[in-house]
Amino acid sequence: MAATPPRSDRSARRVRRTRVRAAIAAGVVAALAVGGIAGWALLRDDAKAAPKKREAAPSTTTATTTAPKPVAAVTATQKIPEVTAYQDAVETSAAVTKLSAKTEYGLPRTFLVTDQNSRPGWLNVLLPIRPNGASGWIKASDVTLGQSDYEIRIELGAHKLTLLKLGQPVLDSGVVIGADKTPTPVGKFFVTDPLDLHSQPNAGYGVFALGISGFSDVLTSFKGGPGQLAVHGTSNPGQVGQNISNGCVRVPNDIIEQIAAQAPLGTPVTILA
């Protein structure tokens, strides 16, 4: 039969068991408390999530585009007796045409330059020959460069001519244009032959004519000439707005005088539909 432990030992063991039970109970209560709070926070619809760090809005840069500033047209006046225009910027290339230093009206041969930078020592120019819009390369050493601040712009559908200086309109007028059988061709041309006709006011061209580098698409010759186009005056301003010419563009005499006083040889002439 086992010996009964002394009373003092039994009391000490009871004290230790009581302390262990108390510690376990405290831990359970704490766990339940934490779990209950967490569950409440997750189930509530109006629970607020922890605030997120506010991100800076992406920076935006608005690109501004500036329209290119209009520049003067570059012209080239021939300074040798004969200029050869080539298909390419090399003397071994095929020749497009050869031109004398004077036009058929005895005026200095002047071209409108379309490219003066891509081929050193050479200029690409519009040529006053058929077909309309023909171009070629000439040697820069054969010409003297100049410029024109002006452009003559003609809108056939609107029967309107506008004279621009560095892109800004300075004068406009109604026009007479080609008849259905002899239409005024569209394209890019330039002034080749300014002719003062004040001494011949009844010749059918008004008091002044600006011969240009274009030609009729229908008439291969006209009154002994090659069918060259012109912007010229008229003594019948009441005809403005009609399609009755042989391809030339007519404006009132006072308008052609103002244009001729400002637009030099080589001035671009743009004819739009």
Short mmCIF file of C-alpha atoms in Angstrom, two decimals:
data_model
loop_
_atom_site.label_atom_id
_atom_site.label_comp_id
_atom_site.label_asym_id
_atom_site.label_seq_id
_atom_site.Cartn_x
_atom_site.Cartn_y
_atom_site.Cartn_z
CA MET A 1 0.00 0.00 0.00
CA ALA A 2 1.49 3.37 -1.12
CA ALA A 3 2.43 5.87 1.42
CA THR A 4 0.26 9.01 1.62
CA PRO A 5 2.28 12.16 0.78
CA PRO A 6 2.52 14.77 3.42
CA ARG A 7 -0.20 17.48 3.45
CA SER A 8 2.31 20.24 2.61
CA ASP A 9 3.27 18.53 -0.68
CA ARG A 10 -0.37 18.10 -1.74
CA SER A 11 -1.04 21.78 -1.13
CA ALA A 12 1.92 22.89 -3.23
CA ARG A 13 0.80 20.74 -6.19
CA ARG A 14 -2.75 22.16 -6.01
CA VAL A 15 -1.37 25.69 -6.14
CA ARG A 16 0.71 24.90 -9.25
CA ARG A 17 -2.27 23.26 -11.04
CA THR A 18 -4.43 26.30 -10.30
CA ARG A 19 -1.83 28.66 -11.74
CA VAL A 20 -1.54 26.60 -15.00
CA ARG A 21 -5.32 26.50 -15.46
CA ALA A 22 -5.50 30.28 -14.96
CA ALA A 23 -2.79 30.91 -17.55
CA ILE A 24 -4.53 28.64 -20.12
CA ALA A 25 -7.85 30.33 -19.54
CA ALA A 26 -6.31 33.77 -20.00
CA GLY A 27 -4.76 32.71 -23.29
CA VAL A 28 -8.06 31.35 -24.61
CA VAL A 29 -9.89 34.57 -23.72
CA ALA A 30 -7.25 36.67 -25.47
CA ALA A 31 -7.40 34.53 -28.62
CA LEU A 32 -11.17 34.70 -28.73
CA ALA A 33 -11.06 38.46 -28.29
CA VAL A 34 -8.60 38.96 -31.15
CA GLY A 35 -10.43 36.54 -33.45
CA GLY A 36 -13.76 38.15 -32.75
CA ILE A 37 -12.48 41.65 -33.60
CA ALA A 38 -10.88 40.42 -36.80
CA GLY A 39 -14.05 38.64 -37.90
CA TRP A 40 -16.15 41.72 -37.23
CA ALA A 41 -13.82 43.87 -39.27
CA LEU A 42 -14.00 41.51 -42.27
CA LEU A 43 -17.80 41.08 -42.23
CA ARG A 44 -18.87 44.69 -41.85
CA ASP A 45 -19.90 46.31 -45.21
CA ASP A 46 -18.76 49.73 -44.05
CA ALA A 47 -15.40 48.57 -42.86
CA LYS A 48 -12.74 50.96 -44.01
CA ALA A 49 -9.68 49.52 -45.67
CA ALA A 50 -6.35 50.90 -44.70
CA PRO A 51 -5.76 54.09 -46.69
CA LYS A 52 -3.55 53.61 -49.71
CA LYS A 53 -0.77 55.94 -50.53
CA ARG A 54 -2.08 58.43 -53.09
CA GLU A 55 -0.28 58.15 -56.37
CA ALA A 56 0.67 61.29 -58.18
CA ALA A 57 -1.33 61.89 -61.35
CA PRO A 58 0.73 61.20 -64.46
CA SER A 59 2.14 64.37 -65.87
CA THR A 60 0.88 65.30 -69.31
CA THR A 61 2.68 67.49 -71.79
CA THR A 62 0.64 69.22 -74.44
CA ALA A 63 2.58 69.36 -77.67
CA THR A 64 2.26 72.63 -79.50
CA THR A 65 2.89 72.68 -83.20
CA THR A 66 3.79 75.90 -84.90
CA ALA A 67 2.94 76.25 -88.54
CA PRO A 68 6.07 76.75 -90.63
CA LYS A 69 6.69 80.37 -91.45
CA PRO A 70 6.17 81.02 -95.17
CA VAL A 71 9.39 81.74 -97.01
CA ALA A 72 10.10 83.47 -100.28
CA ALA A 73 10.19 81.42 -103.46
CA VAL A 74 13.67 80.93 -104.89
CA THR A 75 14.18 81.95 -108.52
CA ALA A 76 17.10 81.43 -110.89
CA THR A 77 17.93 83.72 -113.83
CA GLN A 78 20.10 82.32 -116.59
CA LYS A 79 23.48 84.02 -117.07
CA ILE A 80 24.97 81.99 -119.91
CA PRO A 81 23.82 81.81 -123.56
CA GLU A 82 22.37 78.32 -123.24
CA VAL A 83 21.37 76.21 -120.26
CA THR A 84 20.95 72.45 -120.37
CA ALA A 85 18.39 70.89 -118.04
CA TYR A 86 19.22 67.26 -117.19
CA GLN A 87 17.10 64.39 -115.94
CA ASP A 88 19.52 63.90 -113.04
CA ALA A 89 22.09 66.10 -111.32
CA VAL A 90 25.03 64.88 -113.39
CA GLU A 91 26.28 66.02 -116.79
CA THR A 92 26.28 62.48 -118.16
CA SER A 93 22.53 62.26 -117.58
CA ALA A 94 20.11 62.63 -120.48
CA ALA A 95 19.14 66.19 -121.35
CA VAL A 96 15.51 67.21 -120.82
CA THR A 97 15.85 70.41 -122.85
CA LYS A 98 18.19 73.25 -123.75
CA LEU A 99 17.06 76.84 -123.32
CA SER A 100 18.37 80.19 -124.53
CA ALA A 101 19.12 83.09 -122.20
CA LYS A 102 16.10 85.05 -123.46
CA THR A 103 12.46 84.03 -123.77
CA GLU A 104 10.45 84.33 -126.98
CA TYR A 105 9.52 87.83 -125.81
CA GLY A 106 13.13 88.86 -125.23
CA LEU A 107 12.97 88.71 -121.44
CA PRO A 108 15.63 87.18 -119.12
CA ARG A 109 15.13 83.40 -118.83
CA THR A 110 14.07 82.82 -115.24
CA PHE A 111 13.14 79.56 -113.50
CA LEU A 112 11.33 78.63 -110.30
CA VAL A 113 13.62 76.55 -108.08
CA THR A 114 12.06 73.54 -106.35
CA ASP A 115 15.22 72.04 -104.78
CA GLN A 116 18.51 73.77 -104.09
CA ASN A 117 19.86 71.65 -101.22
CA SER A 118 19.79 67.93 -101.97
CA ARG A 119 22.42 67.94 -104.74
CA PRO A 120 25.29 70.37 -104.09
CA GLY A 121 26.11 72.48 -107.12
CA TRP A 122 22.76 71.71 -108.78
CA LEU A 123 19.23 73.14 -108.80
CA ASN A 124 16.00 71.39 -109.63
CA VAL A 125 13.74 73.80 -111.49
CA LEU A 126 10.35 73.86 -113.16
CA LEU A 127 10.74 74.18 -116.92
CA PRO A 128 8.66 76.33 -119.31
CA ILE A 129 8.03 73.43 -121.69
CA ARG A 130 5.45 70.76 -122.38
CA PRO A 131 4.20 68.72 -120.64
CA ASN A 132 3.04 71.01 -117.87
CA GLY A 133 4.95 70.42 -114.65
CA ALA A 134 8.16 69.27 -116.38
CA SER A 135 11.31 69.78 -114.34
CA GLY A 136 15.03 69.25 -114.66
CA TRP A 137 18.41 69.78 -113.02
CA ILE A 138 20.56 72.74 -114.00
CA LYS A 139 24.00 73.75 -112.75
CA ALA A 140 23.88 76.41 -110.06
CA SER A 141 26.88 78.14 -111.63
CA ASP A 142 24.82 78.84 -114.79
CA VAL A 143 22.28 81.07 -113.05
CA THR A 144 21.89 83.93 -110.60
CA LEU A 145 19.60 83.23 -107.67
CA GLY A 146 16.83 85.59 -106.66
CA GLN A 147 13.53 85.40 -104.82
CA SER A 148 9.88 86.34 -104.90
CA ASP A 149 7.80 86.99 -101.80
CA TYR A 150 4.64 86.53 -103.84
CA GLU A 151 2.40 83.74 -105.11
CA ILE A 152 -0.51 84.01 -107.52
CA ARG A 153 -3.17 81.47 -106.56
CA ILE A 154 -6.14 80.78 -108.84
CA GLU A 155 -9.16 78.70 -107.80
CA LEU A 156 -11.04 77.71 -110.93
CA GLY A 157 -14.18 76.45 -109.22
CA ALA A 158 -14.53 79.66 -107.24
CA HIS A 159 -13.50 81.90 -110.19
CA LYS A 160 -11.08 83.59 -107.82
CA LEU A 161 -7.51 84.90 -107.95
CA THR A 162 -5.58 85.73 -104.79
CA LEU A 163 -2.19 87.42 -104.64
CA LEU A 164 -0.31 86.35 -101.53
CA LYS A 165 2.80 87.85 -99.96
CA LEU A 166 4.66 85.36 -97.78
CA GLY A 167 1.44 83.41 -97.38
CA GLN A 168 -0.80 86.36 -96.54
CA PRO A 169 -3.47 87.59 -98.99
CA VAL A 170 -2.87 91.12 -100.23
CA LEU A 171 -5.30 91.23 -103.17
CA ASP A 172 -8.12 89.14 -104.62
CA SER A 173 -10.37 89.29 -107.64
CA GLY A 174 -12.91 87.37 -109.63
CA VAL A 175 -11.64 85.82 -112.88
CA VAL A 176 -12.62 84.58 -116.31
CA ILE A 177 -11.35 81.05 -117.01
CA GLY A 178 -11.21 78.61 -119.91
CA ALA A 179 -14.28 77.40 -121.72
CA ASP A 180 -15.31 73.75 -121.52
CA LYS A 181 -13.56 72.98 -124.82
CA THR A 182 -10.41 74.92 -123.92
CA PRO A 183 -10.13 74.53 -120.13
CA THR A 184 -7.55 76.22 -117.96
CA PRO A 185 -5.17 73.48 -116.76
CA VAL A 186 -4.37 73.03 -113.09
CA GLY A 187 -0.84 72.77 -111.75
CA LYS A 188 2.19 74.66 -110.46
CA PHE A 189 3.63 77.26 -112.84
CA PHE A 190 5.62 80.49 -112.67
CA VAL A 191 5.77 83.90 -114.32
CA THR A 192 7.99 83.88 -117.41
CA ASP A 193 6.93 86.90 -119.49
CA PRO A 194 5.46 90.08 -118.02
CA LEU A 195 4.28 92.19 -120.97
CA ASP A 196 3.16 95.81 -120.79
CA LEU A 197 0.35 96.21 -123.31
CA HIS A 198 -0.78 99.76 -122.54
CA SER A 199 0.18 100.72 -126.09
CA GLN A 200 -2.06 97.91 -127.44
CA PRO A 201 -5.15 98.02 -125.21
CA ASN A 202 -7.37 96.48 -127.88
CA ALA A 203 -5.25 93.39 -128.52
CA GLY A 204 -7.58 91.26 -126.41
CA TYR A 205 -5.25 90.95 -123.39
CA GLY A 206 -6.07 94.14 -121.54
CA VAL A 207 -3.32 96.53 -120.47
CA PHE A 208 -0.92 93.89 -119.10
CA ALA A 209 -0.25 90.17 -119.48
CA LEU A 210 1.81 87.83 -117.33
CA GLY A 211 2.89 84.92 -119.50
CA ILE A 212 3.44 81.79 -117.39
CA SER A 213 5.27 78.49 -117.83
CA GLY A 214 2.15 76.44 -118.60
CA PHE A 215 0.47 75.54 -121.87
CA SER A 216 -3.02 74.65 -123.03
CA ASP A 217 -3.78 70.94 -122.90
CA VAL A 218 -5.93 71.36 -126.00
CA LEU A 219 -4.35 74.02 -128.21
CA THR A 220 -0.85 73.16 -129.40
CA SER A 221 -0.65 76.56 -131.09
CA PHE A 222 -2.60 79.78 -130.87
CA LYS A 223 -2.29 82.92 -133.01
CA GLY A 224 1.16 81.87 -134.13
CA GLY A 225 2.34 81.01 -130.62
CA PRO A 226 2.78 77.68 -128.80
CA GLY A 227 -0.47 77.90 -126.83
CA GLN A 228 1.24 79.46 -123.82
CA LEU A 229 -0.98 80.40 -120.88
CA ALA A 230 -1.16 83.83 -119.31
CA VAL A 231 -2.86 85.78 -116.57
CA HIS A 232 -3.92 88.98 -118.29
CA GLY A 233 -6.25 91.92 -118.15
CA THR A 234 -9.58 92.47 -119.81
CA SER A 235 -11.47 95.53 -120.92
CA ASN A 236 -14.73 93.68 -120.19
CA PRO A 237 -14.79 93.20 -116.41
CA GLY A 238 -18.45 92.23 -116.64
CA GLN A 239 -17.32 88.86 -117.99
CA VAL A 240 -15.72 87.92 -114.65
CA GLY A 241 -17.12 84.65 -113.34
CA GLN A 242 -17.60 83.08 -116.77
CA ASN A 243 -15.87 80.15 -118.51
CA ILE A 244 -15.22 81.67 -121.95
CA SER A 245 -11.48 82.01 -122.50
CA ASN A 246 -9.14 79.87 -124.59
CA GLY A 247 -7.41 78.76 -121.38
CA CYS A 248 -5.91 81.98 -120.10
CA VAL A 249 -7.07 83.63 -116.87
CA ARG A 250 -8.51 87.12 -117.22
CA VAL A 251 -8.86 89.75 -114.50
CA PRO A 252 -9.92 93.41 -114.66
CA ASN A 253 -7.23 95.78 -115.92
CA ASP A 254 -6.73 97.51 -112.58
CA ILE A 255 -6.10 94.13 -110.91
CA ILE A 256 -3.51 92.93 -113.43
CA GLU A 257 -1.67 96.24 -113.08
CA GLN A 258 -1.42 95.78 -109.32
CA ILE A 259 -0.21 92.18 -109.68
CA ALA A 260 2.37 93.07 -112.34
CA ALA A 261 3.75 95.84 -110.14
CA GLN A 262 4.51 93.37 -107.34
CA ALA A 263 5.15 89.89 -108.77
CA PRO A 264 8.62 89.53 -110.38
CA LEU A 265 9.87 86.98 -112.88
CA GLY A 266 9.75 83.47 -111.43
CA THR A 267 6.80 84.18 -109.11
CA PRO A 268 4.89 80.91 -108.45
CA VAL A 269 1.46 80.58 -110.04
CA THR A 270 -0.71 77.85 -108.51
CA ILE A 271 -3.88 76.90 -110.38
CA LEU A 272 -6.33 74.78 -108.40
CA ALA A 273 -9.50 73.05 -109.53
#
